[in-house]
Coordinates of C-alpha atoms in Angstrom, one line a residue:
M188 CA 0.0 0.0 0.1
M189 CA 1.3 3.4 -0.7
L190 CA 1.6 6.0 1.7
R191 CA 0.5 9.2 1.6
R192 CA 2.6 12.2 2.6
P193 CA 0.8 14.2 5.2
V194 CA -1.1 17.4 3.6
A195 CA -0.7 20.7 5.8
P196 CA -4.3 22.2 6.6
R197 CA -5.5 24.5 4.0
V198 CA -5.8 27.1 6.4
A199 CA -2.1 26.9 7.1
L200 CA -1.3 26.8 3.5
R201 CA -3.2 29.9 2.8
R202 CA -1.6 31.8 5.5
L203 CA 1.9 31.0 4.1
R204 CA 0.9 31.9 1.2
L205 CA -0.6 34.7 1.8
M206 CA 0.9 36.5 4.2
P207 CA 4.4 37.9 3.4
R208 CA 7.6 36.3 5.8
A209 CA 8.3 39.7 7.0
V210 CA 4.8 39.9 8.5
R211 CA 5.2 36.8 9.9
R212 CA 8.5 37.5 11.6
V213 CA 6.7 40.6 13.3
D214 CA 4.0 38.2 14.1
A215 CA 6.7 35.7 16.0
V216 CA 8.2 38.3 17.6
V217 CA 5.4 40.1 18.9
A218 CA 4.2 36.2 20.0
R219 CA 7.3 35.6 22.0
R220 CA 7.6 39.0 24.0
I221 CA 3.8 38.9 25.1
N222 CA 4.3 35.2 26.3
G223 CA 8.0 35.6 27.5
R224 CA 6.6 38.5 30.0
A225 CA 5.2 37.2 33.0
A226 CA 2.3 39.6 33.7
H227 CA 0.0 40.0 36.8
P228 CA -2.6 37.3 37.6
V229 CA -5.2 40.2 37.4
L230 CA -3.7 41.3 34.3
D231 CA -4.2 37.5 32.8
R232 CA -7.7 37.0 34.4
G233 CA -8.9 41.1 33.5
A234 CA -7.9 40.4 29.5
V235 CA -9.2 36.6 29.5
H236 CA -12.7 38.6 30.9
L237 CA -12.4 41.1 28.7
S238 CA -11.9 38.9 25.8
R239 CA -15.0 37.1 27.1
A240 CA -17.5 40.2 27.2
A241 CA -16.6 40.9 23.7
D242 CA -17.8 37.5 22.0
R243 CA -20.6 38.0 19.4
G244 CA -20.4 41.7 20.5
V245 CA -22.3 41.3 23.5
L246 CA -19.8 44.3 25.2
W247 CA -20.6 46.8 21.9
F248 CA -24.7 46.2 22.2
S249 CA -24.5 46.4 25.6
L250 CA -23.0 50.0 25.6
A251 CA -25.1 50.9 22.1
G252 CA -27.9 50.8 24.7
I253 CA -26.6 52.8 27.7
L254 CA -25.5 55.4 24.8
S255 CA -29.3 55.4 23.6
L256 CA -30.8 55.3 26.6
A257 CA -28.3 58.4 27.8
G258 CA -29.2 60.9 24.8
H259 CA -26.7 59.6 22.0
R260 CA -29.3 57.5 20.2
R261 CA -27.4 58.0 16.6
A262 CA -24.3 57.3 18.3
G263 CA -25.2 54.2 19.6
V264 CA -27.1 53.0 16.4
R265 CA -24.1 54.1 13.7
G266 CA -21.7 52.3 16.5
A267 CA -23.4 48.9 16.1
A268 CA -24.4 49.4 12.5
S269 CA -20.8 49.8 11.5
L270 CA -19.9 47.1 14.6
T271 CA -22.6 44.7 12.1
L272 CA -20.7 45.5 8.8
A273 CA -17.0 44.9 10.0
S274 CA -18.4 42.0 11.6
I275 CA -19.9 40.7 8.2
L276 CA -16.6 41.3 6.3
A277 CA -13.7 40.1 8.7
N278 CA -15.7 36.7 9.6
L279 CA -17.8 35.7 6.8
V280 CA -15.2 37.1 3.9
G281 CA -11.7 37.9 5.3
K282 CA -11.4 34.8 7.1
R283 CA -12.3 32.5 3.8
I284 CA -10.0 34.6 1.4
F285 CA -6.9 34.7 4.0
G286 CA -7.4 32.0 6.8
G287 CA -4.6 31.2 8.8
D288 CA -3.4 29.0 12.0
R289 CA -3.8 30.6 15.3
P290 CA -1.0 30.8 17.5
L291 CA 0.1 27.4 19.2
L292 CA -1.7 27.1 22.9
K293 CA 1.6 25.2 24.4
D294 CA 3.2 28.9 23.9
V295 CA 0.4 30.5 25.8
P296 CA 1.0 30.6 29.8
V297 CA -1.6 28.7 31.3
G298 CA -2.9 31.8 33.5
R299 CA -4.4 34.0 30.3
R300 CA -5.8 31.1 28.0
L301 CA -9.5 31.2 27.1
R302 CA -11.7 28.6 28.5
R303 CA -12.5 27.9 24.5
Q304 CA -9.9 28.2 22.1
P305 CA -11.5 29.6 18.9
T306 CA -11.2 27.3 16.3
S307 CA -11.8 29.9 13.2
P308 CA -9.4 30.7 10.7
S309 CA -6.9 33.3 12.4
F310 CA -6.9 36.7 9.9
P311 CA -8.4 38.8 10.4
S312 CA -9.6 39.3 14.3
G313 CA -13.2 39.4 14.5
H314 CA -12.9 41.1 17.9
S315 CA -10.5 43.9 17.1
A316 CA -13.1 44.6 13.8
S317 CA -16.0 44.8 16.0
A318 CA -14.3 46.9 18.6
A319 CA -12.8 49.6 16.2
G320 CA -16.1 49.7 13.8
F321 CA -18.2 50.4 17.4
A322 CA -15.7 52.6 18.5
A323 CA -15.2 54.8 15.5
G324 CA -19.2 55.3 14.4
V325 CA -19.7 56.1 17.5
A326 CA -16.8 59.0 17.3
L327 CA -18.4 60.2 14.0
E328 CA -21.5 61.1 15.8
S329 CA -20.1 62.0 19.2
P330 CA -16.2 62.8 19.1
R331 CA -16.0 63.1 22.7
V332 CA -17.8 59.6 23.5
G333 CA -15.8 58.0 20.6
A334 CA -12.8 59.1 22.6
A335 CA -14.3 57.7 26.0
I336 CA -14.9 54.1 24.0
G337 CA -11.6 54.1 22.4
P338 CA -9.6 52.8 25.3
L339 CA -11.9 50.2 25.9
A340 CA -11.8 49.1 22.0
G341 CA -8.2 48.6 22.3
A342 CA -8.3 46.8 25.2
V343 CA -10.6 44.6 23.7
A344 CA -7.8 44.3 20.8
Y345 CA -4.9 43.9 23.0
S346 CA -6.4 41.0 25.1
R347 CA -7.2 38.9 21.6
L348 CA -2.9 39.1 21.8
H349 CA -2.5 38.2 25.4
T350 CA -4.7 35.5 25.3
G351 CA -3.2 34.1 22.5
A352 CA -6.1 33.9 20.1
H353 CA -4.7 35.7 17.9
W354 CA -1.4 37.0 15.9
F355 CA -0.5 41.0 15.8
S356 CA -1.3 41.1 11.8
D357 CA -4.5 39.6 12.7
V358 CA -5.4 42.4 15.2
V359 CA -4.2 45.1 12.8
G360 CA -6.1 43.8 10.1
G361 CA -8.9 43.6 12.4
L362 CA -8.5 47.1 13.2
A363 CA -8.2 48.5 10.1
I364 CA -11.5 47.0 8.9
G365 CA -13.5 48.6 11.6
V366 CA -12.3 51.9 10.8
A367 CA -12.9 51.4 7.0
M368 CA -16.7 50.0 7.5
A369 CA -17.7 53.1 9.8
T370 CA -15.8 55.2 6.8
V371 CA -17.8 53.7 4.4
G372 CA -21.1 54.2 6.6
K373 CA -19.9 57.9 6.8
A374 CA -19.8 57.7 3.1
L375 CA -23.3 56.0 2.5
V376 CA -25.4 58.1 5.3
P377 CA -23.5 61.4 6.7
A378 CA -22.7 62.0 10.4
R379 CA -24.1 64.8 12.4
A380 CA -21.5 66.1 14.1
D381 CA -22.3 66.0 17.8
R382 CA -22.9 69.6 18.2
R383 CA -25.6 69.7 15.3
M384 CA -26.5 66.7 16.5
R385 CA -28.7 68.4 19.7
V386 CA -31.6 70.3 19.0
G387 CA -29.2 73.5 19.0
R388 CA -32.0 75.8 18.7
R389 CA -35.2 76.1 20.7
S390 CA -38.0 73.5 19.9
G391 CA -41.6 76.1 20.2
G392 CA -42.8 77.4 23.2
A393 CA -45.0 80.7 23.4
E394 CA -42.7 83.3 23.5
V395 CA -42.7 85.6 26.8
V396 CA -41.3 88.6 28.1
L397 CA -39.9 87.6 31.5
P398 CA -37.5 90.0 33.6
A399 CA -34.1 90.5 32.1
S400 CA -30.9 91.3 34.5
A401 CA -27.8 92.4 33.2
D402 CA -26.0 91.5 36.3
G403 CA -28.2 88.9 38.3
E404 CA -30.0 91.3 40.3
G405 CA -32.9 88.8 42.1
V406 CA -31.9 85.6 41.0
L407 CA -31.4 82.4 43.1
L408 CA -29.1 80.4 41.5
L409 CA -28.7 76.7 42.7
I410 CA -25.7 74.8 41.3
N411 CA -25.4 70.9 42.0
P412 CA -21.5 70.3 41.6
S413 CA -22.4 66.8 41.7
S414 CA -24.1 66.8 38.4
G415 CA -22.0 65.5 34.8
R416 CA -19.2 64.4 36.9
S417 CA -18.4 61.7 34.1
V418 CA -17.7 64.4 31.5
W419 CA -15.1 67.2 31.5
R420 CA -17.1 70.6 32.2
P421 CA -15.5 73.6 33.8
D422 CA -17.2 74.5 37.3
P423 CA -19.4 77.5 36.5
T424 CA -19.2 79.4 39.8
G425 CA -16.0 81.6 38.0
F426 CA -18.4 83.1 35.2
V427 CA -21.2 83.5 37.1
S428 CA -19.6 85.5 39.4
E429 CA -18.2 87.7 36.6
N430 CA -21.0 88.1 34.8
L431 CA -23.8 87.7 37.2
P432 CA -22.2 89.7 40.3
A433 CA -25.5 90.6 42.3
A434 CA -27.0 87.1 41.9
T435 CA -27.2 84.9 45.1
V436 CA -25.8 81.5 44.7
R437 CA -25.6 78.3 46.6
R438 CA -23.8 75.3 45.6
L439 CA -25.7 72.5 47.1
A440 CA -23.6 70.0 49.4
D441 CA -25.3 66.2 50.4
G442 CA -28.1 66.6 52.4
D443 CA -29.2 69.4 51.5
D444 CA -33.1 70.0 50.6
L445 CA -33.8 72.1 48.0
S446 CA -37.5 72.8 49.2
D447 CA -35.9 74.7 52.4
I448 CA -33.3 76.5 50.8
V449 CA -35.7 77.9 48.8
S450 CA -38.7 78.5 51.2
S451 CA -36.3 80.3 53.4
A452 CA -35.0 83.1 50.2
F453 CA -38.8 83.4 49.7
G454 CA -39.2 84.5 53.2
S455 CA -36.7 86.6 53.7
S456 CA -37.5 90.8 53.2
R457 CA -35.8 90.2 49.8
P458 CA -37.0 87.5 47.7
P459 CA -35.9 86.4 44.6
T460 CA -37.5 87.0 41.3
V461 CA -36.2 84.3 39.4
L462 CA -35.1 80.8 40.3
G463 CA -31.7 79.4 38.3
A464 CA -30.5 75.5 38.4
C465 CA -27.3 74.5 37.4
G466 CA -27.2 70.6 37.2
G467 CA -28.8 67.5 35.4
D468 CA -32.4 66.3 34.6
G469 CA -33.0 65.6 38.2
T470 CA -31.5 69.0 39.7
V471 CA -33.5 70.9 36.8
A472 CA -36.5 69.5 37.4
T473 CA -36.7 69.9 41.2
V474 CA -35.9 73.5 40.8
A475 CA -38.5 73.7 38.3
H476 CA -41.3 72.5 40.9
L477 CA -40.3 75.1 42.9
A478 CA -40.8 77.8 40.7
R479 CA -43.4 77.1 39.6
A480 CA -44.7 76.8 43.3
F481 CA -43.6 80.5 43.7
D482 CA -44.6 81.7 40.2
V483 CA -41.7 82.8 39.0
P484 CA -39.6 82.4 36.0
L485 CA -36.5 79.3 35.5
L486 CA -32.9 79.9 34.7
V487 CA -31.3 76.8 33.4
L488 CA -27.9 76.8 33.2
P489 CA -26.8 73.2 32.0
G490 CA -24.2 71.9 33.7
G491 CA -25.1 67.8 34.2
T492 CA -24.2 64.5 31.9
F493 CA -27.2 64.8 29.5
N494 CA -29.1 68.0 29.8
H495 CA -31.9 67.0 27.9
F496 CA -34.5 69.7 28.8
A497 CA -31.7 72.2 28.7
R498 CA -31.2 70.8 24.9
A499 CA -34.9 71.2 23.9
A500 CA -34.8 74.6 25.2
G501 CA -31.8 75.7 23.4
L502 CA -29.4 76.1 25.5
E503 CA -26.2 74.7 24.8
S504 CA -24.0 76.4 27.3
V505 CA -24.0 78.4 30.6
E506 CA -23.4 81.5 28.3
D507 CA -26.8 81.0 26.3
A508 CA -28.5 81.3 29.4
V509 CA -27.0 84.0 30.5
R510 CA -27.6 86.3 27.3
A511 CA -31.4 84.7 27.7
L512 CA -31.4 86.5 31.1
R513 CA -30.1 89.7 30.3
S514 CA -32.8 89.9 27.1
G515 CA -35.7 88.8 29.1
H516 CA -36.4 86.6 26.7
G517 CA -38.4 83.6 27.8
V518 CA -40.8 80.8 26.3
R519 CA -43.7 78.8 27.8
A520 CA -42.9 75.2 27.9
D521 CA -45.3 72.6 28.8
V522 CA -44.7 70.0 31.7
A523 CA -46.1 66.9 33.2
E524 CA -47.1 66.3 36.7
L525 CA -46.7 63.2 38.5
S526 CA -48.9 61.9 41.3
V527 CA -48.0 58.3 43.2
D528 CA -51.1 56.8 45.2
G529 CA -52.8 60.4 45.2
A530 CA -49.8 62.4 47.1
E531 CA -48.7 65.7 46.2
P532 CA -48.1 65.6 42.0
L533 CA -44.1 66.4 41.1
T534 CA -43.1 68.3 38.2
V535 CA -41.9 66.1 35.3
L536 CA -39.8 68.0 32.4
N537 CA -38.5 65.0 30.2
A538 CA -40.1 61.5 30.9
V539 CA -41.3 58.9 33.7
S540 CA -40.4 55.3 33.3
L541 CA -41.0 52.3 35.4
G542 CA -39.7 48.7 34.7
V543 CA -35.7 47.9 33.7
Y544 CA -34.7 51.4 33.2
P545 CA -35.4 52.9 36.9
A546 CA -33.7 49.8 38.0
F547 CA -30.6 50.7 36.0
V548 CA -30.7 54.1 37.4
A549 CA -30.7 52.9 40.7
E550 CA -28.1 50.3 40.3
R551 CA -25.9 53.1 38.0
E552 CA -26.0 55.6 41.3
R553 CA -24.7 53.2 43.4
R554 CA -21.8 52.6 41.8
E555 CA -21.0 56.2 40.5
R556 CA -20.0 57.5 43.2
Y557 CA -16.3 54.7 43.2
L558 CA -17.1 54.7 39.3
S559 CA -17.8 57.5 36.8
K560 CA -21.2 57.5 35.2
W561 CA -20.4 55.7 32.0
L562 CA -18.3 53.0 34.0
G563 CA -20.9 52.8 36.7
G564 CA -23.9 52.9 33.8
L565 CA -21.8 49.3 31.6
V566 CA -21.8 48.1 35.1
A567 CA -25.3 48.3 35.9
A568 CA -26.4 47.9 32.3
S569 CA -24.7 44.7 32.6
R570 CA -26.2 43.6 36.1
V571 CA -29.8 44.7 35.4
L572 CA -29.9 43.1 32.1
R573 CA -29.3 39.8 33.4
R574 CA -31.1 40.1 36.1
A575 CA -34.4 42.3 35.1
R576 CA -37.8 40.9 35.4
P577 CA -40.9 42.2 33.8
V578 CA -43.9 44.0 36.0
D579 CA -47.5 43.5 35.8
I580 CA -49.3 46.9 35.0
V581 CA -52.6 47.9 34.5
V582 CA -53.6 50.7 31.8
E583 CA -56.9 51.9 31.5
G584 CA -58.4 48.6 32.4
R585 CA -56.0 46.6 30.0
R586 CA -53.9 44.2 32.5
A587 CA -50.3 43.6 30.6
R588 CA -46.4 42.5 31.4
V589 CA -44.1 44.5 30.3
W590 CA -40.6 45.3 30.1
S591 CA -40.4 49.2 30.5
V592 CA -43.1 51.8 30.1
F593 CA -42.0 55.4 29.3
V594 CA -44.4 58.4 29.3
G595 CA -42.3 61.1 27.7
V596 CA -43.4 64.9 27.6
N597 CA -44.4 66.0 24.3
R598 CA -43.9 64.0 21.2
N599 CA -40.4 61.8 21.4
H600 CA -38.5 60.5 18.2
A601 CA -40.8 57.7 16.7
A602 CA -37.6 55.1 16.5
T603 CA -37.5 54.2 20.0
V604 CA -39.0 53.1 22.5
A605 CA -37.3 55.1 25.3
P606 CA -38.2 58.7 25.0
M607 CA -35.7 61.0 26.4
Q608 CA -35.7 63.9 24.0
R609 CA -38.7 65.5 23.8
L610 CA -39.1 67.5 19.9
R611 CA -41.0 70.4 21.1
L612 CA -42.1 72.5 24.4
D613 CA -45.1 73.0 23.6
D614 CA -47.0 70.2 21.6
G615 CA -49.7 69.7 24.6
V616 CA -49.3 65.6 24.7
L617 CA -47.6 63.0 26.7
D618 CA -46.0 60.4 24.4
V619 CA -46.5 57.0 25.9
R620 CA -44.4 53.7 25.1
V621 CA -44.4 49.9 26.3
L622 CA -42.2 47.6 26.1
H623 CA -44.4 44.4 26.3
A624 CA -43.0 41.2 27.8
G625 CA -40.9 38.7 25.9
A626 CA -37.5 36.9 26.2
R627 CA -34.8 39.1 27.4
P628 CA -33.2 39.5 24.4
H629 CA -35.9 41.5 22.8
A630 CA -36.1 43.8 25.4
V631 CA -31.9 44.6 25.2
A632 CA -32.3 45.0 21.3
A633 CA -35.9 47.3 21.6
L634 CA -34.1 49.7 24.5
A635 CA -31.0 50.0 22.8
F636 CA -31.7 50.2 19.0
G637 CA -35.1 51.0 18.6
R638 CA -37.6 50.2 16.0
R639 CA -35.8 51.2 12.7
T640 CA -32.6 49.5 13.2
S641 CA -34.5 46.8 15.2
A642 CA -36.2 45.9 12.4
A643 CA -33.4 45.9 10.2
L644 CA -31.6 43.5 12.3
R645 CA -34.3 41.0 12.6
T646 CA -34.1 41.1 9.0
L647 CA -30.3 39.9 8.8
R648 CA -31.2 37.7 11.8
L649 CA -29.1 39.3 13.9
L650 CA -32.0 40.1 16.5
P651 CA -35.2 38.8 17.8
A652 CA -38.0 40.4 17.2
A653 CA -39.8 42.9 20.3
A654 CA -43.4 43.8 20.8
A655 CA -43.3 47.7 21.6
E656 CA -46.8 50.0 21.3
S657 CA -47.1 53.2 21.3
R658 CA -49.8 55.8 21.5
I659 CA -50.4 59.7 22.3
T660 CA -52.8 61.0 25.5
D661 CA -52.8 63.8 28.2
E662 CA -53.6 62.1 30.9
V663 CA -52.6 58.4 31.5
V664 CA -52.8 56.2 34.8
I665 CA -50.7 52.8 35.5
A666 CA -51.5 50.6 38.1
V667 CA -48.3 48.4 39.1
R668 CA -48.4 45.0 40.9
S669 CA -45.5 43.2 41.9
P670 CA -46.8 39.5 42.7
D671 CA -43.5 38.1 43.6
G672 CA -43.0 41.0 46.6
A673 CA -40.5 43.0 44.5
P674 CA -40.6 46.7 44.9
A675 CA -41.9 48.3 41.7
R676 CA -39.5 51.5 41.0
L677 CA -40.2 54.1 39.1
A678 CA -38.5 57.5 37.6
H679 CA -38.6 60.5 36.4
D680 CA -36.4 62.9 34.7
G681 CA -33.3 60.3 35.0
E682 CA -33.6 60.4 39.0
V683 CA -35.3 57.7 41.2
L684 CA -38.2 58.6 42.6
D685 CA -37.7 58.2 46.9
G686 CA -39.0 55.0 48.3
T687 CA -39.7 53.3 45.3
G688 CA -36.5 51.3 45.5
S689 CA -36.3 50.0 49.5
G690 CA -39.5 47.9 49.7
T691 CA -42.1 50.3 48.8
R692 CA -44.8 49.0 46.7
L693 CA -45.7 51.3 43.7
R694 CA -49.3 50.9 43.4
E695 CA -51.2 53.6 41.1
A696 CA -48.7 56.3 39.3
T697 CA -50.8 59.0 37.2
V698 CA -49.1 61.3 34.4
R699 CA -51.1 64.4 32.8
I700 CA -50.1 67.2 30.5
R701 CA -49.5 70.4 31.9
P702 CA -49.5 72.9 29.0
G703 CA -47.8 76.1 29.2
A704 CA -47.0 75.8 32.7
L705 CA -43.3 76.8 33.3
R706 CA -41.9 80.1 32.2
L707 CA -38.4 79.3 31.2
Y708 CA -35.6 81.8 30.0
S709 CA -35.0 81.2 26.2
P710 CA -32.8 81.9 23.3
R711 CA -34.5 83.9 20.7
A712 CA -35.5 80.8 17.7

């Protein structure tokens, strides 16, 4: 019997034939240096966990969900789309053309090996392509957010080298594919710059004449220094002192009660004529409630991480607010009133929510004291999306089991089930979005990408279906039942309502629209 000579695997021949000798030499040198250098066990474990977290794009899809909920929906959608294109090109095209063997497992230190070694061809790295595609796609819509995600994408790419899953050329090739796909996506669907994607100018609101103040006389300004800690933002105190020297400025500390501070000011011999708030949406909503109670106009200085309401009012910066105050120009804006179990109503500026999102906010708040809001949000999203359970509600006599309910003040973008950014200030309606219960991936997909993008991804069989409904109304009553005894959380304007996270069962929430109920300083349209 004639013996046949052993034939090398086809993928190995492809690599030897298509990869230049110089590239293979660089790959070998880099692999020897990484594998021959002792690393701390924490680094080894971290690289393994990070690499596993990015399997099938789970890490990036979770981040896309966080960006969507944080008001950067276009950035999250573009990042996810770029990731999808890069993954398809790398895994379905690149690996079949180039192929190649992966590094030998015996050369990789035991502590940093993956539990399951990949068996697909080596070139290019799909993880690196996905990481670069997502980060580059996000950066095209929001350079600041992209800069924050970039180091994480680089860490994922390096983890593929550290764990011995890929050669150096595989990672470089994957990164190039990811950036290229984001660039192609930009050519097909032009990106909007970060400032242009925001509202940028006032959207509606009947114009009114408000008290003008050139130096801040009559203004009580409440500054929340803990807002916006997750982004770089200059301290506004110096600017306010220079431009509004006559204003009364109060920096809030832990434990301060805004109601007591404002009530004391209005009980003095010289009560303020304008209430100002510098902080995020939660701070602004609280001060807006007090401004309505004391019948004075509201001055908003953007100072939070997201500033949804300030953007809707055309206030992009502290300078915009000061100019509006000096000109005395303002508008009447709609607000909503939220009453829980018949209690005194609270003022809502953006949205009321229950279900998955309030659980995410509560978890993030617990972690952002020692992590940034972005990192805390990533950890919170991971935990909540693994453990969240649907809640039972009754809306207008109809029972339903849902993942989330959002009640937006005024109409929101039609393509999302998580309304956070109102399109106008004065259309006199509530925008109700309900995401019905199904498999957990259904909820994640719908909350992360919205209806249109989710539909496209479902067509490609990359995401499952989700059942969502929306309607327009002027009042909605939601009864929440928790048969398992778990507390039903409620949030408004990005803040969890006091008492709903510590065992109190929310029974009934009523939300009503109040057209033109808030007088607000705003730049001229």
